[in-house]
Short mmCIF file of C-alpha atoms and ligand atoms in Angstrom, two decimals:
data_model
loop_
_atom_site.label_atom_id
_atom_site.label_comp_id
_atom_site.label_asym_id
_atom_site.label_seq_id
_atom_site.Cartn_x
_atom_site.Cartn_y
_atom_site.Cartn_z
CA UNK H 5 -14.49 112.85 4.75
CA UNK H 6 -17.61 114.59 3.94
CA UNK H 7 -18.40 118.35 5.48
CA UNK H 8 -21.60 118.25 7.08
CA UNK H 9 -21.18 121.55 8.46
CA UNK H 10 -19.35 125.18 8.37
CA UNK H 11 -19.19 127.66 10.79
CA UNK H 12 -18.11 131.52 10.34
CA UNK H 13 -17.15 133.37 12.79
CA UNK H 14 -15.83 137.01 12.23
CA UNK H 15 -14.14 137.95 15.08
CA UNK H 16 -12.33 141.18 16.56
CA UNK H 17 -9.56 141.56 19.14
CA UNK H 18 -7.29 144.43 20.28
CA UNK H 19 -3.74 143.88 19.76
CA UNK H 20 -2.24 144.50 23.10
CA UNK H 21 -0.15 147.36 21.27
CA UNK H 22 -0.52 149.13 17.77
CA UNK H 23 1.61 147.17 14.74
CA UNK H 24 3.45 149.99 12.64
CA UNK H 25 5.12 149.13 9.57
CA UNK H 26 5.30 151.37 6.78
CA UNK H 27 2.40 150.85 5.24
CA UNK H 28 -0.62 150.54 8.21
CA UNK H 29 -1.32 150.66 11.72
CA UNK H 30 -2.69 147.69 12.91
CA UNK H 31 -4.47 148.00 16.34
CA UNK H 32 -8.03 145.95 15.83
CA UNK H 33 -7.26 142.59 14.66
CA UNK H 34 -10.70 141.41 13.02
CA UNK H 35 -10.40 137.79 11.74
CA UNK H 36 -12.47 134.75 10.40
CA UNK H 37 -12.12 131.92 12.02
CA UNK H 38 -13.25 129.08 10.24
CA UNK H 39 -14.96 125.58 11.85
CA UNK H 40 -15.69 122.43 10.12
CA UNK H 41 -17.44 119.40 10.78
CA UNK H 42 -17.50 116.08 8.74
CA UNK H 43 -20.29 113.73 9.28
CA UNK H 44 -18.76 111.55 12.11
CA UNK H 45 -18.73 114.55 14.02
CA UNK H 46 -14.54 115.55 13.56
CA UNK H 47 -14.17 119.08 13.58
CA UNK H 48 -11.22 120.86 12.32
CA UNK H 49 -10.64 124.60 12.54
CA UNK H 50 -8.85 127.41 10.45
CA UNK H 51 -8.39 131.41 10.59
CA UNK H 52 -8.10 133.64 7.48
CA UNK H 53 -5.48 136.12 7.89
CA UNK H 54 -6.54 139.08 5.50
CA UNK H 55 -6.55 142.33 7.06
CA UNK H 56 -9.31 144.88 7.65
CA UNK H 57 -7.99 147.16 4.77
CA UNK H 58 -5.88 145.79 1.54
CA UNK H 59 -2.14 147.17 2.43
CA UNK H 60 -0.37 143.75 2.18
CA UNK H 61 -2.71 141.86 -0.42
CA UNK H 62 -5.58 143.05 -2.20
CA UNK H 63 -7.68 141.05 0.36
CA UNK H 64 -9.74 142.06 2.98
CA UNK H 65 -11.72 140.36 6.16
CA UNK H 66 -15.09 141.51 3.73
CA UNK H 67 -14.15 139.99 0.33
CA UNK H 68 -12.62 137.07 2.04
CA UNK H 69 -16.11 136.39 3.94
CA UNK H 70 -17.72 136.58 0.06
CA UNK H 71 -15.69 134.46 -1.47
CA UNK H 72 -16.20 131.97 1.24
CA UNK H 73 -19.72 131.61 1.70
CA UNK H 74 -20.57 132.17 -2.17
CA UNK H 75 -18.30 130.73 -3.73
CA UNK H 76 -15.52 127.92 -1.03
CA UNK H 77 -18.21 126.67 1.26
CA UNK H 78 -20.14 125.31 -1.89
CA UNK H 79 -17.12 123.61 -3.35
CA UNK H 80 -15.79 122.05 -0.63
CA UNK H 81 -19.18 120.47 0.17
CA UNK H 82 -19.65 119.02 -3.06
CA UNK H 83 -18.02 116.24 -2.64
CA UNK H 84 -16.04 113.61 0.00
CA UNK H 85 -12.39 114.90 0.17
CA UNK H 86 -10.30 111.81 0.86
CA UNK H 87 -6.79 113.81 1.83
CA UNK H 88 -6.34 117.79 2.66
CA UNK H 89 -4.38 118.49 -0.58
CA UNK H 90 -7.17 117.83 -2.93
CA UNK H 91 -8.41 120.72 -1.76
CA UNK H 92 -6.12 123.01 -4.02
CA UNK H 93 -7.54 121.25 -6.97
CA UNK H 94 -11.09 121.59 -5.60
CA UNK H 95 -10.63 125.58 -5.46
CA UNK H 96 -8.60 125.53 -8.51
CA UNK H 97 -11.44 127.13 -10.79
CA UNK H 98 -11.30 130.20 -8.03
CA UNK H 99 -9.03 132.58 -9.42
CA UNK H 100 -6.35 134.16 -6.35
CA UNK H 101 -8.76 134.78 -2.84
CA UNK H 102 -5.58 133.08 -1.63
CA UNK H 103 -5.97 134.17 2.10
CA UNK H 104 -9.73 132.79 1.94
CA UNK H 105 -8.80 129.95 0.51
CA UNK H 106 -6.85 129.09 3.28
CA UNK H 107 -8.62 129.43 5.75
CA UNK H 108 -10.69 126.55 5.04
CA UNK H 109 -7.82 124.37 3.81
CA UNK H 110 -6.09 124.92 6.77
CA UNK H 111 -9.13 123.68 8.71
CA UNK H 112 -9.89 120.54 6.36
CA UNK H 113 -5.94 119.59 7.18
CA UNK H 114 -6.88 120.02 11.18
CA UNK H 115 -9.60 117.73 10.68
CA UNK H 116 -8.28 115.23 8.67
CA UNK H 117 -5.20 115.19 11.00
CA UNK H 118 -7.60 114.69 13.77
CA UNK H 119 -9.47 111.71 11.87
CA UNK H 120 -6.00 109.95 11.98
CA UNK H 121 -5.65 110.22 15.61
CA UNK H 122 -2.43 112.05 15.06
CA UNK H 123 -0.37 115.56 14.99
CA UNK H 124 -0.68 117.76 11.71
CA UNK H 125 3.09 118.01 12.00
CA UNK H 126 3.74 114.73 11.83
CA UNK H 127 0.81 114.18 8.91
CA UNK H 128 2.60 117.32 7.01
CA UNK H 129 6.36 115.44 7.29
CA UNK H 130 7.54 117.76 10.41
CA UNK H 131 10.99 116.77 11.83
CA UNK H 132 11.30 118.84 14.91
CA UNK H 133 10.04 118.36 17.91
CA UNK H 134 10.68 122.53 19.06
CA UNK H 135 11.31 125.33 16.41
CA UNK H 136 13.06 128.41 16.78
CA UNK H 137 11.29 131.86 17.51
CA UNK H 138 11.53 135.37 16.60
CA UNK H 139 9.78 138.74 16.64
CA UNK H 140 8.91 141.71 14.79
CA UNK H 141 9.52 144.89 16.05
CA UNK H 142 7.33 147.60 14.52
CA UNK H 143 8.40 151.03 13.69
CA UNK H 144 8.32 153.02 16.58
CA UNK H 145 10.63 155.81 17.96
CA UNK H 146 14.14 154.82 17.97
CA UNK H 147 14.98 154.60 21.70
CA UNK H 148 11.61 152.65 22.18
CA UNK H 149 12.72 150.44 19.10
CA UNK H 150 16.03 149.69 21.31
CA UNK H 151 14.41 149.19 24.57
CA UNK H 152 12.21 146.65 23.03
CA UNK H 153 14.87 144.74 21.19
CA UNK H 154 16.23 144.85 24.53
CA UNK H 155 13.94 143.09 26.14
CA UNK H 156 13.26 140.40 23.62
CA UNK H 157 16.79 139.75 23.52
CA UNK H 158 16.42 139.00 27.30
CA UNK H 159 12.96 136.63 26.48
CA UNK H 160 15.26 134.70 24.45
CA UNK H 161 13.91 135.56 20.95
CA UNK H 162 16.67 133.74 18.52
CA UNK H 163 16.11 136.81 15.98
CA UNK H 164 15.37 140.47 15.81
CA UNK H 165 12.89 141.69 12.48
CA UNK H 166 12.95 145.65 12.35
CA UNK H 167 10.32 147.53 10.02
CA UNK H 168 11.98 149.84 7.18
CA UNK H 169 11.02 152.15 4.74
CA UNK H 170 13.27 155.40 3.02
CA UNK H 171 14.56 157.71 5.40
CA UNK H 172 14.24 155.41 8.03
CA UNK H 173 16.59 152.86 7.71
CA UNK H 174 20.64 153.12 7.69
CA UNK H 175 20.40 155.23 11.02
CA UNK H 176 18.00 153.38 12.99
CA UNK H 177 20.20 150.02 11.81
CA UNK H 178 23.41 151.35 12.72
CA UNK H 179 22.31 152.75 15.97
CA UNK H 180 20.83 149.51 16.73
CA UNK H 181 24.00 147.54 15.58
CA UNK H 182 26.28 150.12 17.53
CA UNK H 183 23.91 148.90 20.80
CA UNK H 184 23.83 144.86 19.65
CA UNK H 185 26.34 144.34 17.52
CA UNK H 186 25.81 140.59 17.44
CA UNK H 187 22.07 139.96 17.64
CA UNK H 188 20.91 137.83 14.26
CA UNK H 189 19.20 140.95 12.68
CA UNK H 190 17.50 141.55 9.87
CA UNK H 191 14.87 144.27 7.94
CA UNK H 192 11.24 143.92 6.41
CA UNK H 193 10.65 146.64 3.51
CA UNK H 194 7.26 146.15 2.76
CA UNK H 195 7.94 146.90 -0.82
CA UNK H 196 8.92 150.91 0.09
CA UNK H 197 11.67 151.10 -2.91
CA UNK H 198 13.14 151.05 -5.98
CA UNK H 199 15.65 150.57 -8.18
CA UNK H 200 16.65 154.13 -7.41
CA UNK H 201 17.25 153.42 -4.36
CA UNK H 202 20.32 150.86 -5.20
CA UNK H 203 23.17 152.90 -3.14
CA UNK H 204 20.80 153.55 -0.03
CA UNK H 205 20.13 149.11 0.22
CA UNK H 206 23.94 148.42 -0.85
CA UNK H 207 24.63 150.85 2.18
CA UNK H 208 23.07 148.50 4.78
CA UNK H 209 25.22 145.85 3.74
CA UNK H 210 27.58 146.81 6.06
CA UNK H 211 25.36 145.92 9.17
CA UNK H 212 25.69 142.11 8.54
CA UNK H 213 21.71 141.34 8.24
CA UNK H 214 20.54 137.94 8.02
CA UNK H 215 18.73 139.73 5.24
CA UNK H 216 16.88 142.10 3.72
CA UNK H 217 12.91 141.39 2.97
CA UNK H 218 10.66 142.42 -0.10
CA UNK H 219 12.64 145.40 -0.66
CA UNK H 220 11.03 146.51 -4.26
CA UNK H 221 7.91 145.56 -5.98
CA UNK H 222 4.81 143.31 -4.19
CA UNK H 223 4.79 141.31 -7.75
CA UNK H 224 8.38 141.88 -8.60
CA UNK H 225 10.75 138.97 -9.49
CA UNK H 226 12.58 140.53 -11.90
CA UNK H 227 13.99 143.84 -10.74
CA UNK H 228 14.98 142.15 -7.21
CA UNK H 229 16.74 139.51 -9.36
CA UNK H 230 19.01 142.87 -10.33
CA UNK H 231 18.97 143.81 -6.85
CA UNK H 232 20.42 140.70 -5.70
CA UNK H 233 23.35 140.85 -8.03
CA UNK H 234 24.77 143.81 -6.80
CA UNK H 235 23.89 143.64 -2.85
CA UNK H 236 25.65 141.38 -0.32
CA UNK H 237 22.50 140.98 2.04
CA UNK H 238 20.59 138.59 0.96
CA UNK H 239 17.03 139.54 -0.28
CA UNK H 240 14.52 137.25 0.88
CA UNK H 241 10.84 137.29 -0.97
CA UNK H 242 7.66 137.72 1.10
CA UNK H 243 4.60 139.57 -1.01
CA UNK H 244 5.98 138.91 -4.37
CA UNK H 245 5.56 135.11 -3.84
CA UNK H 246 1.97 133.64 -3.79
CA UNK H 247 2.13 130.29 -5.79
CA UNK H 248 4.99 127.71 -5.98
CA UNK H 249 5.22 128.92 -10.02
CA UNK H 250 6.01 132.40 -8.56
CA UNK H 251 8.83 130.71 -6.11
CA UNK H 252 10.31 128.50 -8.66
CA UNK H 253 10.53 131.77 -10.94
CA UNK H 254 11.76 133.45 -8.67
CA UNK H 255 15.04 130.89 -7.56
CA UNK H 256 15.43 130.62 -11.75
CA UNK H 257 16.14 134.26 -11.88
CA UNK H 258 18.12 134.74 -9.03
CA UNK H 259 15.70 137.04 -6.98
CA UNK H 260 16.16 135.96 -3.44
CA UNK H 261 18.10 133.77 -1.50
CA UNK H 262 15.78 133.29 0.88
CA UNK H 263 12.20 132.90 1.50
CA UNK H 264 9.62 133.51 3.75
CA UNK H 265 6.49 131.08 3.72
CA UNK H 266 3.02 132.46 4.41
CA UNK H 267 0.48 129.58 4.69
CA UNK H 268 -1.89 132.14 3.51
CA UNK H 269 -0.63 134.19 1.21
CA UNK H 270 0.09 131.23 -0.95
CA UNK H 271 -3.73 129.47 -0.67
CA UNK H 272 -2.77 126.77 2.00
CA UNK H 273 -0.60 124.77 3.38
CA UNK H 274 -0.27 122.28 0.78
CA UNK H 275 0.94 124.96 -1.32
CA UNK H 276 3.29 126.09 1.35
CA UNK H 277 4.63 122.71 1.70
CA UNK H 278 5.20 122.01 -1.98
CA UNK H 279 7.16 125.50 -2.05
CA UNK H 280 9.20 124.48 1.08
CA UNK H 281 10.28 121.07 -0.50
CA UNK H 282 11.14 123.32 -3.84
CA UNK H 283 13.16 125.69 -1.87
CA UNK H 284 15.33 122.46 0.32
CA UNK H 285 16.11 121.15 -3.24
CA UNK H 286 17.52 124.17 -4.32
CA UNK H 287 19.18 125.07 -0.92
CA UNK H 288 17.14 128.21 -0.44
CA UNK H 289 16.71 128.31 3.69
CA UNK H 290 12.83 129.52 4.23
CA UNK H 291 10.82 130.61 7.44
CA UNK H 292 7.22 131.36 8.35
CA UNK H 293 6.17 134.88 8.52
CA UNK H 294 3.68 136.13 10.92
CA UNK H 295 -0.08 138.07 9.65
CA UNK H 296 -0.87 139.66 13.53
CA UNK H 297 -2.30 136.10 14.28
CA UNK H 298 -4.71 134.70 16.68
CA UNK H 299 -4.26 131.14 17.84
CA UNK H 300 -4.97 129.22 15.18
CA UNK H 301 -3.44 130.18 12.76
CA UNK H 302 -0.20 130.54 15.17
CA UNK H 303 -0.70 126.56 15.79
CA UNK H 304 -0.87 125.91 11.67
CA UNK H 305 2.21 128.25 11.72
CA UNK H 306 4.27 126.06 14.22
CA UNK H 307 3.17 122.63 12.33
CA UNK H 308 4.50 124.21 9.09
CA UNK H 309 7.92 125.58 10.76
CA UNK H 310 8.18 121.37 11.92
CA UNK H 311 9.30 120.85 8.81
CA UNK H 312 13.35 120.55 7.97
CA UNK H 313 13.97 123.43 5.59
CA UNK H 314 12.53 125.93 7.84
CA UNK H 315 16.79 126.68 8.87
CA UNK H 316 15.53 130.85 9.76
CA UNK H 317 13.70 131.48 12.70
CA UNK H 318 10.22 132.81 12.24
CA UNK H 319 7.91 135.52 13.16
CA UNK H 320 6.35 133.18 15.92
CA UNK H 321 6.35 133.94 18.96
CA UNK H 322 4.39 133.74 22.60
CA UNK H 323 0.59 134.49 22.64
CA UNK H 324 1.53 136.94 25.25
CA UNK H 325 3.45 139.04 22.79
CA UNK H 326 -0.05 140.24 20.84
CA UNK H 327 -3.14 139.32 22.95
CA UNK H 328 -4.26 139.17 26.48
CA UNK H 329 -6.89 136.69 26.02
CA UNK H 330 -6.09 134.66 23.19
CA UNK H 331 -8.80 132.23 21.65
CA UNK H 332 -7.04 128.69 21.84
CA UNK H 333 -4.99 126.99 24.93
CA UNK H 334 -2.49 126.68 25.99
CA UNK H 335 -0.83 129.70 25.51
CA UNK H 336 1.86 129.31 23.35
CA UNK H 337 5.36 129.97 25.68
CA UNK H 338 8.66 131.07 23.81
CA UNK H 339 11.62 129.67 26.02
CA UNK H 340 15.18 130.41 25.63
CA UNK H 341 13.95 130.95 22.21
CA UNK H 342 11.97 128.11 21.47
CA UNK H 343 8.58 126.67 21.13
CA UNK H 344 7.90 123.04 22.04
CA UNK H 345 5.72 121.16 18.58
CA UNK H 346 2.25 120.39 20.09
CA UNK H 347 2.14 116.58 20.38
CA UNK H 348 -1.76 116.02 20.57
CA UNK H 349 -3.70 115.48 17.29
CA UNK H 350 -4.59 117.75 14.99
CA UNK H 351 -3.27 121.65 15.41
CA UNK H 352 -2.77 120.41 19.31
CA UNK H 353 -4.14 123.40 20.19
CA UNK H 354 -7.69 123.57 21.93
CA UNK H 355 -10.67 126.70 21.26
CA UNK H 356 -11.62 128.50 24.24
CA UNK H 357 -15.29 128.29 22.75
CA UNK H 358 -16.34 130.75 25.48
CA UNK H 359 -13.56 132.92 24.29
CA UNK H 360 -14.09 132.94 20.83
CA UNK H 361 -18.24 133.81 21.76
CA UNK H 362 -16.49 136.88 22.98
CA UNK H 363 -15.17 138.22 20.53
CA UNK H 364 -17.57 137.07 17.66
CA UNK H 365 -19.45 139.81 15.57
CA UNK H 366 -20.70 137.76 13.28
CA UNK H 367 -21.38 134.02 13.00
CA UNK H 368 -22.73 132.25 9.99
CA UNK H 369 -23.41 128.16 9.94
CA UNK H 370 -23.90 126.39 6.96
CA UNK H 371 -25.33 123.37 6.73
CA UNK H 372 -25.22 120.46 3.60
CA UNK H 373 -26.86 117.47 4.34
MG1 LIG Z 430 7.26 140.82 5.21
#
């Protein structure tokens, strides 16, 4: 396939309530959503999933929209692209950008999917025909915090993710435990501590968590490796893993037992794949961690979470949970838990174009001839 044409659109929705971890508070969701055509008129689409500011990677909606149009768009256009995961070589000479990146790969693997006439799970190797969902619960005051676990309990959610940071952790997971003792549970730490803090983690192991996620350093392998050995929860690696070298580094030394997969924190979902079939060989479950994401790259999410090794139910979950008006239909529905694989080609997902006109700031086409 050749790509005739590229079209930017930087877009801006309102999350139907403010995200709070511990390091931002996410209430404007501004994205790029990414839409290619090849020259017999198949279009595929992606969405980069940087944030406004840099709090979880050094990337940002601006730097993301540079590296795109100066430096992607002209590489991917340079030549025909015969399969989706030559694009990883192509941008190979692009140091990082990962989230940028992405969001074009993500959209060449739409497209091509789409060429075939078929679904991008089944292209990518996906198994499942439903995957397992669950949600994120931001920090919030702690009788709010139960009320909503609560209620997603009810909607069927198959697991419960809780924000924590110092000071705000053994009490808000034992008086959550003391009102669901039994609900798979487990904690996101965004990188908010240290080795220092070895007696304060070993204390939650009590509380039976699934796990415990990117407790120390963003780009630390080495010190949760030491971590590990001495805590019964599992540690599972988010921010410190952005390549497949970093995950099979990381299983080497010990550092996690699980991982979470981020389609674009690693550049892609080739990358993502390759990491997933690393992890199954070495028995290390994985799941798919959510960005705040609009509808695209929710429907790149589910194709990825197809695939076997993807044992941990993710940070998917219903369109209604973020957005009122979301840019691609259907909706996605979580029921009893689960989310049905799309079984039309491509993401199986469609763009409400009228939508997406919406909620555009900016739009930039490209075109190569
Ligand atoms: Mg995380």
């Amino acid at each position: 396939m050749k790509i005739k044409r590229v079209t930017l659109y930087q877009v801006e929705q309102t999350l139907k309530s403010p995200f709070i971890s511990s390091l931002e508070k996410v209430e404007n969701r501004e994205s790029i959503i990414v839409e290619l055509k090849d020259e017999d008129g198949h279009t595929g689409w992606g969405e980069v999933v940087a944030f406004s500011s840099p709090w979880y990677t050094e990337e940002t909606i601006k730097t993301c929209w540079h590296i795109i149009t100066d430096f992607l768009v002209p590489l991917l256009c340079s030549r025909k692209i015969h399969h989706p995961s030559e694009v990883k070589e192509l941008f190979n000479s692009i140091r990082r950008n990962n989230m940028a990146k992405a969001g074009i790969e993500t959209a060449v693997w739409d497209l091509y999917a789409k060429r075939q006439g078929t679904t991008l799970s089944e292209i990518i190797g996906g198994k499942k025909s439903v995957i397992e969902s669950g949600v994120v619960v931001g920090m919030n005051d702690p009788d709010k915090m139960i009320a909503k676990i609560g209620l997603h309990i009810k909607e069927g959610y198959k697991r419960i993710k809780v924000k924590i940071k110092p000071n705000q952790d053994y009490e808000v997971i034992k008086l959550i435990r003391h009102h669901y003792p039994d609900v798979p549970l487990m904690v996101d730490a965004n990188s908010t501590y240290s080795l220092s803090d070895i007696n304060r983690l070993k204390a939650l192991d009590e509380f039976n968590l699934l796990m415990i996620e990117q407790p120390l350093g963003v780009d630390d392998i080495i010190d949760h490796a030491k971590l590990q050995s001495v805590i019964n929860t599992p540690i599972c690696l988010d921010e410190s893993i952005v390549s497949y070298e970093d995950a099979r580094k990381a299983i080497e030394l010990g550092s996690c037992q699980v991982m979470n997969i981020k389609i674009g924190r690693v550049g892609g979902l080739t990358e993502a794949i390759n990491i997933h079939h690393l992890c199954k060989s070495h028995d290390i479950p994985v799941w798919c961690g959510g960005m705040l994401e609009m509808g695209i790259s929710r429907a790149h999410n589910i194709a990825l979470a197809s695939l076997e090794n993807f044992t941990i139910p993710g940070d998917i979950s219903s369109t209604s949970r973020y957005w009122d008006h979301d840019i691609t239909e259907p909706e996605v529905e979580v029921k009893n838990g689960f989310i049905p694989v799309p079984t039309t080609p491509g993401i199986g997902f469609t763009v409400n174009r009228q939508r997406l006109d919406e909620i555009t700031k900016k739009k930039l086409v490209i075109t190569y001839d």
